[in-house]
CSV table of C-alpha atoms and ligand atoms in Angstrom, one decimal:
chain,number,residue,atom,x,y,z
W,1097,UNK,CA,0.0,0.0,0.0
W,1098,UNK,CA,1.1,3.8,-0.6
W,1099,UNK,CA,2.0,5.0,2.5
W,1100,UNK,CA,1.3,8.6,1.4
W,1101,UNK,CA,-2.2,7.7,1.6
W,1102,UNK,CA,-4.0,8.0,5.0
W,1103,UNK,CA,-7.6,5.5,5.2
W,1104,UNK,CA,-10.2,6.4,7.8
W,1105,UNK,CA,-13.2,3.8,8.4
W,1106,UNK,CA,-16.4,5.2,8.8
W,1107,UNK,CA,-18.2,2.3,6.9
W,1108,UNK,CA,-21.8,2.1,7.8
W,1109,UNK,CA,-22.7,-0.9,9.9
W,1110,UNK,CA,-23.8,-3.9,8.1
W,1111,UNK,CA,-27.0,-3.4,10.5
W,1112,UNK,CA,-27.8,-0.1,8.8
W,1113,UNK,CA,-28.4,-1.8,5.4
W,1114,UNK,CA,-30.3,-4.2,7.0
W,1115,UNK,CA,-32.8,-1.8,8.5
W,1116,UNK,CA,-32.7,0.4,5.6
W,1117,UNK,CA,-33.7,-2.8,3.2
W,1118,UNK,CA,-36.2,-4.1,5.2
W,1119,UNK,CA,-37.7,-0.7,5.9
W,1120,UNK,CA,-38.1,-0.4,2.3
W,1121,UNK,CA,-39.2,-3.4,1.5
W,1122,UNK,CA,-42.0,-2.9,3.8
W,1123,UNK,CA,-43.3,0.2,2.3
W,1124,UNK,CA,-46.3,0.3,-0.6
W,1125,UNK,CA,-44.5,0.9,-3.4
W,1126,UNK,CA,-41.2,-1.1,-2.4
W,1127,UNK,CA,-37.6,0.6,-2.6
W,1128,UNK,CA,-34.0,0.6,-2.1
W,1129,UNK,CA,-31.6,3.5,-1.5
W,1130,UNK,CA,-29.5,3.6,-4.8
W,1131,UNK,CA,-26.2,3.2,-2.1
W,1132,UNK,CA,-26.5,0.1,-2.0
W,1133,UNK,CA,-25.8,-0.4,-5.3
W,1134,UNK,CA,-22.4,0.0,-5.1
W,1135,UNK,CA,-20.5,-3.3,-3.8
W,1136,UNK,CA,-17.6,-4.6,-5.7
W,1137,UNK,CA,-19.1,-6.0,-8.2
W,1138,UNK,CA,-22.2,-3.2,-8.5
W,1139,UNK,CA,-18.9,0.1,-8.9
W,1140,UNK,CA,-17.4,-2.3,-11.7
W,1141,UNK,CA,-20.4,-2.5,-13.5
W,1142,UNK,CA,-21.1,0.8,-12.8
W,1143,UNK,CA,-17.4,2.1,-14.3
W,1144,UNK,CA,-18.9,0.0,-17.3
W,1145,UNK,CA,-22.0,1.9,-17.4
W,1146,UNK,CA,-19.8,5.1,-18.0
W,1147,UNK,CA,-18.1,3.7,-20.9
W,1148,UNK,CA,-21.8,2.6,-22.9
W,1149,UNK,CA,-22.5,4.7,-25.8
W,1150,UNK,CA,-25.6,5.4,-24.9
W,1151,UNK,CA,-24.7,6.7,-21.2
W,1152,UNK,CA,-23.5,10.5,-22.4
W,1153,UNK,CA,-23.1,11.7,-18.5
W,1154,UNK,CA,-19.5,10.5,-18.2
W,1155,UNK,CA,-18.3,11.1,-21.3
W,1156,UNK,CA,-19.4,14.9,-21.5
W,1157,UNK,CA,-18.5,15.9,-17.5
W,1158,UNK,CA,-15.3,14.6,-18.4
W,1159,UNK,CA,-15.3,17.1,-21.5
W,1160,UNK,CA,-16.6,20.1,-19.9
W,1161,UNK,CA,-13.7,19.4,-17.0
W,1162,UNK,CA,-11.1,19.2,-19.7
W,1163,UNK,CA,-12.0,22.2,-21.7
W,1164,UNK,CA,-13.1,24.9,-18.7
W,1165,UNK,CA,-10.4,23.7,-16.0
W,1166,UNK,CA,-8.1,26.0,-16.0
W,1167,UNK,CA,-11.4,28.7,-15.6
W,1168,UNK,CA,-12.7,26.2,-12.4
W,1169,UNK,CA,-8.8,26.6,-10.9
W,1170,UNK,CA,-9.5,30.7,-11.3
W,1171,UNK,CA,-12.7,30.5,-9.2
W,1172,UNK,CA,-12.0,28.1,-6.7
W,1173,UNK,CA,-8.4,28.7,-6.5
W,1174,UNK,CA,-4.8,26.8,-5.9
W,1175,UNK,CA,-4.1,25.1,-3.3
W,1176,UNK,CA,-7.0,24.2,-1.7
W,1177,UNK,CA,-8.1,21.1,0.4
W,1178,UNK,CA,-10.2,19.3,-1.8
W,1179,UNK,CA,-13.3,17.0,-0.9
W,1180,UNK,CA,-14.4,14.4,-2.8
W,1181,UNK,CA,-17.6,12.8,-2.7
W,1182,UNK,CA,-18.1,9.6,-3.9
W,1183,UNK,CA,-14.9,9.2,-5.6
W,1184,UNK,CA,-15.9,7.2,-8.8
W,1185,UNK,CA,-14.2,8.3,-11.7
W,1186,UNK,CA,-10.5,8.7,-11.2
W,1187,UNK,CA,-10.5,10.5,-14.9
W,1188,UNK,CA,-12.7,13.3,-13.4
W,1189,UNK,CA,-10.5,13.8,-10.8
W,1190,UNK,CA,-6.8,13.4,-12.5
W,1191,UNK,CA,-8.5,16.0,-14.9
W,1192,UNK,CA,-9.2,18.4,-12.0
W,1193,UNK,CA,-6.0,17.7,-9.9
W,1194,UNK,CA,-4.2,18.8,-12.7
W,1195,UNK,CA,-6.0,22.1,-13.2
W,1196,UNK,CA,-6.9,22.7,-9.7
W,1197,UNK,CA,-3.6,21.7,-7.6
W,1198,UNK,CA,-5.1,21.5,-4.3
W,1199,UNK,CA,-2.8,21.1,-2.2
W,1200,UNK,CA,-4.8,17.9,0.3
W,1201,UNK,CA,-7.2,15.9,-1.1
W,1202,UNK,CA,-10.0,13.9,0.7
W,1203,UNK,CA,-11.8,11.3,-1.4
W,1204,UNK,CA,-15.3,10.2,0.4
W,1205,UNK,CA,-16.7,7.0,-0.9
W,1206,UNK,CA,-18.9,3.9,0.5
W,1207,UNK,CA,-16.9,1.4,-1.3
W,1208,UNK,CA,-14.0,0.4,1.1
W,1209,UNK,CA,-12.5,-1.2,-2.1
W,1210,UNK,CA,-12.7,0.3,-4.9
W,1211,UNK,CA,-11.8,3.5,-2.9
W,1212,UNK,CA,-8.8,2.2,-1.4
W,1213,UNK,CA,-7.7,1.4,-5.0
W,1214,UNK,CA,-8.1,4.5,-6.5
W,1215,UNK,CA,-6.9,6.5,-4.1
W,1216,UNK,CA,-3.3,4.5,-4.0
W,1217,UNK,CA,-3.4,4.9,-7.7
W,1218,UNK,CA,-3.8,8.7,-7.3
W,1219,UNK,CA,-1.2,9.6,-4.3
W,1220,UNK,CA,0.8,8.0,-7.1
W,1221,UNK,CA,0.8,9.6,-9.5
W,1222,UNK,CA,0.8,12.8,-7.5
W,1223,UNK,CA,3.5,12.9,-5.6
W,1224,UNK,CA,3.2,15.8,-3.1
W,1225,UNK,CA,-0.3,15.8,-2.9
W,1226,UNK,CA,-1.7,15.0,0.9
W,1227,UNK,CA,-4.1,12.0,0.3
W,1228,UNK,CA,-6.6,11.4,3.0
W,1229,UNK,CA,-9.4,8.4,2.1
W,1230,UNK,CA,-12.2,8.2,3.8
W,1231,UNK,CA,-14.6,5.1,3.9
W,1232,UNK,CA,-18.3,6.7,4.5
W,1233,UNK,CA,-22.0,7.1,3.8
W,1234,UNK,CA,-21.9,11.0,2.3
W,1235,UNK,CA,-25.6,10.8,2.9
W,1236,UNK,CA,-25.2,10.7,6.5
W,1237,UNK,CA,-23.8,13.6,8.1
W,1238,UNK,CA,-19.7,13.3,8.8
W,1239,UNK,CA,-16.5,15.7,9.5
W,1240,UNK,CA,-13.4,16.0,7.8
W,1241,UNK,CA,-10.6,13.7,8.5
W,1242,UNK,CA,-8.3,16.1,8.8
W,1243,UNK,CA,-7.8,20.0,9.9
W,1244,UNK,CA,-8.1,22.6,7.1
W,1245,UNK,CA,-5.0,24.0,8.6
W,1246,UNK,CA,-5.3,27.7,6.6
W,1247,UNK,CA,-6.1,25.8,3.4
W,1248,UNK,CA,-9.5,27.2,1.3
W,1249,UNK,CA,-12.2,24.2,1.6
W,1250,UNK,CA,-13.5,23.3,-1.6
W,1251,UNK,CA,-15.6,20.2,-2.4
W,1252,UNK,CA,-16.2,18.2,-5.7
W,1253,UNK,CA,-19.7,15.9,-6.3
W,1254,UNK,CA,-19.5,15.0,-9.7
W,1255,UNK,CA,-21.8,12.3,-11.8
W,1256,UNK,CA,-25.2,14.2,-11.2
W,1257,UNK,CA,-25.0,12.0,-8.0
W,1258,UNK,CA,-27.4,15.0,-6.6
W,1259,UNK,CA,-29.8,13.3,-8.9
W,1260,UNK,CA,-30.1,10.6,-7.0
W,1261,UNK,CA,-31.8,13.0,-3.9
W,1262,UNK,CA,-35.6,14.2,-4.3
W,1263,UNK,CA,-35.2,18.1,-4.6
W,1264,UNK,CA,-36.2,18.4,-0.7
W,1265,UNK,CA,-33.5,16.1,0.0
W,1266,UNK,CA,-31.3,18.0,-2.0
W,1267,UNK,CA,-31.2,20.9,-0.7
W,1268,UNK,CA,-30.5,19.6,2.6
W,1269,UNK,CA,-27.8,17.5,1.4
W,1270,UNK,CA,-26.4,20.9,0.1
W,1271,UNK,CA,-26.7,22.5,3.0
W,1272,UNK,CA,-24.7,19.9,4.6
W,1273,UNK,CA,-22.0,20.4,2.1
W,1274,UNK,CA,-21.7,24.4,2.9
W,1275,UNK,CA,-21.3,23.7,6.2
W,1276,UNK,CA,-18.4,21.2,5.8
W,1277,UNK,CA,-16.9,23.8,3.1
W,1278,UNK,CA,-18.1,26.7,5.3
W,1279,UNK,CA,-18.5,30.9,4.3
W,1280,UNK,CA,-16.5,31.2,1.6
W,1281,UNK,CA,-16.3,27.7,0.6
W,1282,UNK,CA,-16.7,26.1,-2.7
W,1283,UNK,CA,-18.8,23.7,-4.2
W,1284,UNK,CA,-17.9,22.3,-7.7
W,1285,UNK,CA,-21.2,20.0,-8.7
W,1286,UNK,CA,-22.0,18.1,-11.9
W,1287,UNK,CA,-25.4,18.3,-12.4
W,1288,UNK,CA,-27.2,16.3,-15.5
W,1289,UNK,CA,-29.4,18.4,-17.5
W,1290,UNK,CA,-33.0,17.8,-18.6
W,1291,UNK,CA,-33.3,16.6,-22.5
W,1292,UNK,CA,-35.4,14.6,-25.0
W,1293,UNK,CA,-36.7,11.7,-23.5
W,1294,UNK,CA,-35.7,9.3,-26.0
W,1295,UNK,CA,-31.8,10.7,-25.1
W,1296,UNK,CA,-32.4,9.8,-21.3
W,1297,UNK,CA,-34.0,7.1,-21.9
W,1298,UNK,CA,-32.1,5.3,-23.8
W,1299,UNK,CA,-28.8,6.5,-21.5
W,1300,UNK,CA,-30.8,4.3,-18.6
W,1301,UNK,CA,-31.3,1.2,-21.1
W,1302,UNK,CA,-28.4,0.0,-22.9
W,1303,UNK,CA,-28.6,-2.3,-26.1
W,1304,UNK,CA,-25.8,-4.4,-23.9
W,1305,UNK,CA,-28.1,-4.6,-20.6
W,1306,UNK,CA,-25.0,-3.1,-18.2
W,1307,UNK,CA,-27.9,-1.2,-16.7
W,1308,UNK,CA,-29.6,-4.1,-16.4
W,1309,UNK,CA,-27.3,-6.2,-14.3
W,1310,UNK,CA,-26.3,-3.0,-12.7
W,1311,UNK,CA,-29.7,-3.2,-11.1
W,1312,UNK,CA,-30.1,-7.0,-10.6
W,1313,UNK,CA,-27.0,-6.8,-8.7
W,1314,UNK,CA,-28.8,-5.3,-6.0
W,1315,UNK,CA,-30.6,-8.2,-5.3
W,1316,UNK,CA,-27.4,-10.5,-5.5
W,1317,UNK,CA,-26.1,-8.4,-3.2
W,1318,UNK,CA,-29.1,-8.6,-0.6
W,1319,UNK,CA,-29.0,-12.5,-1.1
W,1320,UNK,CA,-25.5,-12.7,-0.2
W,1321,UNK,CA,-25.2,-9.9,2.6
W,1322,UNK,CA,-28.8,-10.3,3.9
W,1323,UNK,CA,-29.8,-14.0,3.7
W,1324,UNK,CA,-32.0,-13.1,0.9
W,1325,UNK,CA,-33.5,-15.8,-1.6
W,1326,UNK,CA,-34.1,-13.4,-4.3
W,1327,UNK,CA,-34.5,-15.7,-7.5
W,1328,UNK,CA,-32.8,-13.1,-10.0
W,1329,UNK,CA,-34.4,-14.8,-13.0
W,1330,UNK,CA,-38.2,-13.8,-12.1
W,1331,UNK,CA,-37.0,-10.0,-11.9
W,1332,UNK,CA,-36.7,-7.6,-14.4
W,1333,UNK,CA,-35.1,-4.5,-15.4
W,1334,UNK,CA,-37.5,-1.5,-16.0
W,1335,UNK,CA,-35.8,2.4,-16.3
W,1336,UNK,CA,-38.2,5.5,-18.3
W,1337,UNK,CA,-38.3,9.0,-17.7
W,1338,UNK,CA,-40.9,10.6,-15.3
W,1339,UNK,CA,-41.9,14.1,-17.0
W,1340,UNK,CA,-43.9,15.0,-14.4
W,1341,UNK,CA,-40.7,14.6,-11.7
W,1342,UNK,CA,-38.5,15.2,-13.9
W,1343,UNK,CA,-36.4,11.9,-12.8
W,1344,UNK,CA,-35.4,8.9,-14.2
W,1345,UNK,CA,-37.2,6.2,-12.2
W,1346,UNK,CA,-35.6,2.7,-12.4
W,1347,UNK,CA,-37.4,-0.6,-11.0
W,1348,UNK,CA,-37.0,-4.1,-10.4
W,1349,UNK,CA,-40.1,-5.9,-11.3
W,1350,UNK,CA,-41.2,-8.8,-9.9
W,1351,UNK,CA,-42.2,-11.0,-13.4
W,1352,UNK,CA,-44.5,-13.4,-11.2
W,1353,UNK,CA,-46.5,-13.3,-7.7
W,1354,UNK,CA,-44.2,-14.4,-5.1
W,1355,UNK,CA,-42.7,-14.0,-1.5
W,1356,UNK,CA,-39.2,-13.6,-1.2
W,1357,UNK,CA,-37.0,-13.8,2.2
W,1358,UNK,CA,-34.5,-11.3,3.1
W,1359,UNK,CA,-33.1,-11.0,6.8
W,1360,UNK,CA,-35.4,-13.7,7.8
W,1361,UNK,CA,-38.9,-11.8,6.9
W,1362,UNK,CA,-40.9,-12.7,4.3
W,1363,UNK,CA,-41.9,-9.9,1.4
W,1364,UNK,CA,-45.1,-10.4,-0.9
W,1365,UNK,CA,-44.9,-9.6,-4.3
W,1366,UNK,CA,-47.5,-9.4,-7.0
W,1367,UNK,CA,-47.1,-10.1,-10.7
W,1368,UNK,CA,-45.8,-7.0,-11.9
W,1369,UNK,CA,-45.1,-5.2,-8.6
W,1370,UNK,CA,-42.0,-3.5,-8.8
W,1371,UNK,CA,-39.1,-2.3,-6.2
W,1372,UNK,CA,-38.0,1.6,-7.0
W,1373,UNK,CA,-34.1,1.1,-7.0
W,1374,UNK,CA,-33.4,4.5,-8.2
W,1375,UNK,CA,-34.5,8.3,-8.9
W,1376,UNK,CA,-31.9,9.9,-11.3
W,1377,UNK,CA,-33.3,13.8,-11.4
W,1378,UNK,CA,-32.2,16.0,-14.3
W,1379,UNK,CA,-32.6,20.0,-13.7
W,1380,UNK,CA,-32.6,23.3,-16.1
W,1381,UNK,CA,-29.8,25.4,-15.4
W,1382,UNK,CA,-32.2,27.7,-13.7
W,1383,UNK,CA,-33.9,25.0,-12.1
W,1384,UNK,CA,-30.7,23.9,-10.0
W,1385,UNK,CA,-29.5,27.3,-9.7
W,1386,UNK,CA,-32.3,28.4,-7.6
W,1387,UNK,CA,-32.2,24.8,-5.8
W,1388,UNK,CA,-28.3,25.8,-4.5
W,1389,UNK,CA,-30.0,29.4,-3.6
W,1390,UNK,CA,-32.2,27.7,-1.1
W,1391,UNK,CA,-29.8,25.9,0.2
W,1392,UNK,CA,-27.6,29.2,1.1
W,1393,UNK,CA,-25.0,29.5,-2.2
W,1394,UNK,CA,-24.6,31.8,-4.6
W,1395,UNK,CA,-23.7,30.8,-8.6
W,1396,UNK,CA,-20.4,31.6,-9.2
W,1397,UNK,CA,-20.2,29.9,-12.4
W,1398,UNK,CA,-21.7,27.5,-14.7
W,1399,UNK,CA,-20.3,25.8,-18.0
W,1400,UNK,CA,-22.0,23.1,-20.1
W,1401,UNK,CA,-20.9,21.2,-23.3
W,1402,UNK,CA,-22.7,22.6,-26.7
W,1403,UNK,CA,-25.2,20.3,-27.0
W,1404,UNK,CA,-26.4,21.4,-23.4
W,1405,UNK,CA,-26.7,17.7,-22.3
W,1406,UNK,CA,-24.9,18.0,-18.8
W,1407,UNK,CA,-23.3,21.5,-16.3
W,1408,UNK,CA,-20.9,21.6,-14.1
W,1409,UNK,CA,-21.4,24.7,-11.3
W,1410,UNK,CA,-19.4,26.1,-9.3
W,1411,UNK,CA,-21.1,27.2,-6.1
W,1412,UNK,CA,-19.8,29.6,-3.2
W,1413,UNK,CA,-21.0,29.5,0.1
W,1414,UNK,CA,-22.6,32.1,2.2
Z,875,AVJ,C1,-24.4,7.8,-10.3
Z,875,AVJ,C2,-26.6,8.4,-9.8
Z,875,AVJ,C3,-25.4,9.7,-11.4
Z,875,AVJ,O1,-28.2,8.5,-12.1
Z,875,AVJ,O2,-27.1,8.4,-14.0
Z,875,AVJ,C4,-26.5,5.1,-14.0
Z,875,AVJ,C5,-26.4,6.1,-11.6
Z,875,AVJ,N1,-27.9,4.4,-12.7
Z,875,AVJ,N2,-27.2,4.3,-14.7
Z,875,AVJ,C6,-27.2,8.1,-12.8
Z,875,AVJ,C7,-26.9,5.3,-12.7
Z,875,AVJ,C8,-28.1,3.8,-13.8
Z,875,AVJ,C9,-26.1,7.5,-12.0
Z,875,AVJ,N3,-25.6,8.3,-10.9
């Protein structure tokens, strides 16, 4: 291991997907918090997700990160202590590394794994840079690792992972974010923008079926980690675009009437009933702009590719 990298375990209890799964499970129209996607296997097919022609979010943040860093380093500045949550994409950040040149760099992510790996890669191949991984739930409030120590805060959430919060949720989760950057802070946010449905819809159901897995792993995962008995065949995929939500909405259905066990509980399910797995909201510029405004920031900046399919903002607290 790089011994220039620093790993603090915050790793939600085992217990705490329990609860959450069977809470949701218990509900009317079933669901499971999108976080638990992400176990080894879900973050690999996840990376492949980002490398489908179809799914144009990766691609074009990349893009916009490429062409307009050297204009991000301007308004958040050198030198910084930089936040990253849910470190995914080691591109994005290698991109913005090099423009930014914060001087520490604390990459948040749920994955102990896949985490570990990247950052290791990344102190690196950036010699000099301070790397300080953290294993945690962003969604649940947490400090910094480490003292700012006179550095400028600054944190990065790329993906249009916002999108996975209902607006309400949003903004608190923003607010939660200015308080860890604090007055004067930064906030650099990828936020996916709202299109032709036949665009998003197609971005969230590949001719390969990555999505599809991607989703079914969930309930691999809950076999293996919860006791479940979740016959993967007699579920299927289902992802469209909700116009009037302006989200994404993916399911699992259940293909035939059936009770499944998971923790030791049994969960009914009629032909066709469905688990929600995932809300992926896309915003205006506008839209998000005045979202952050509730949430006590001010738009600094905002660039998008030309065909106006996906922004990256730059936020400033207080
Ligand atoms: C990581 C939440 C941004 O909503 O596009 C991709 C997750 N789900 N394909 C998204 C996802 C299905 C992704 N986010």
């Amino acid at each position: 291991m790089n011994p220039s990298v620093c790993f603090y375990d915050y790793q939600p209890a085992p217990a705490d997907m329990r609860a959450e799964v069977i809470h949701g499970l218990s509900q009317d129209q079933k669901r499971i918090p999108p976080k638990f996607f992400y176990d080894r296997r879900g973050s690999r097919l996840f990376d492949a997700i980002t490398e489908l022609p179809e799914y144009y979010p990766t691609r074009t943040e990349i893009g916009i990160l490429h062409s307009h860093g050297a204009e991000m380093a301007e308004v958040v500045g050198r030198g910084a202590l930089l936040v990253e949550l849910g470190s995914g994409s080691s591109l994005k950040i290698r991109c913005l590394l090099e423009a930014l040149e914060p001087a520490v760099y604390v990459p948040v992510d749920i994955s102990r794994d896949h985490l570990m790996e990247s950052a290791t890669k990344l102190a690196a191949s950036f010699p000099g840079l301070e790397v300080h991984a953290a294993c945690a739930d962003y969604s649940v409030p947490f400090g910094l690792p480490v003292e700012p120590n006179g550095h400028d805060l600054a944190a990065f959430f790329p993906g249009s992972s916002i999108g996975n919060f209902d607006p309400a949720d949003a903004r608190h989760f923003l607010e939660r974010i200015g308080t860890l950057v604090g007055p004067g802070g930064k906030l650099l946010i990828g936020v996916d923008l709202v299109k032709d449905s036949r665009t998003l819809h197609a971005a969230y159901n590949d001719a390969q079926g990555v999505t599809a897995d991607f989703n079914l792993n969930l309930l691999r995962r809950i076999n293996r980690e919860l006791e479940g008995d979740f016959d993967l065949a007699t579920f299927e995929h289902n992802a469209f675009f909700n116009a009037d939500e302006s989200r994404i909405e993916m399911h699992l259905v259940s293909r035939i009437e059936q009770t499944v066990r998971v923790a030791g509980r049994g969960f009914a399910f009629r032909a066709g009933e469905s688990i929600h797995t995932e809300s992926s909201y896309k915003y205006t510029i506008e839209g998000f702009q005045a979202l952050a405004r509730q949430a006590g920031f001010e738009a600094a900046r905002c660039w998008t590719d030309t065909k106006q399919l996906f922004s990256v903002h730059c936020l400033r607290f207080g």
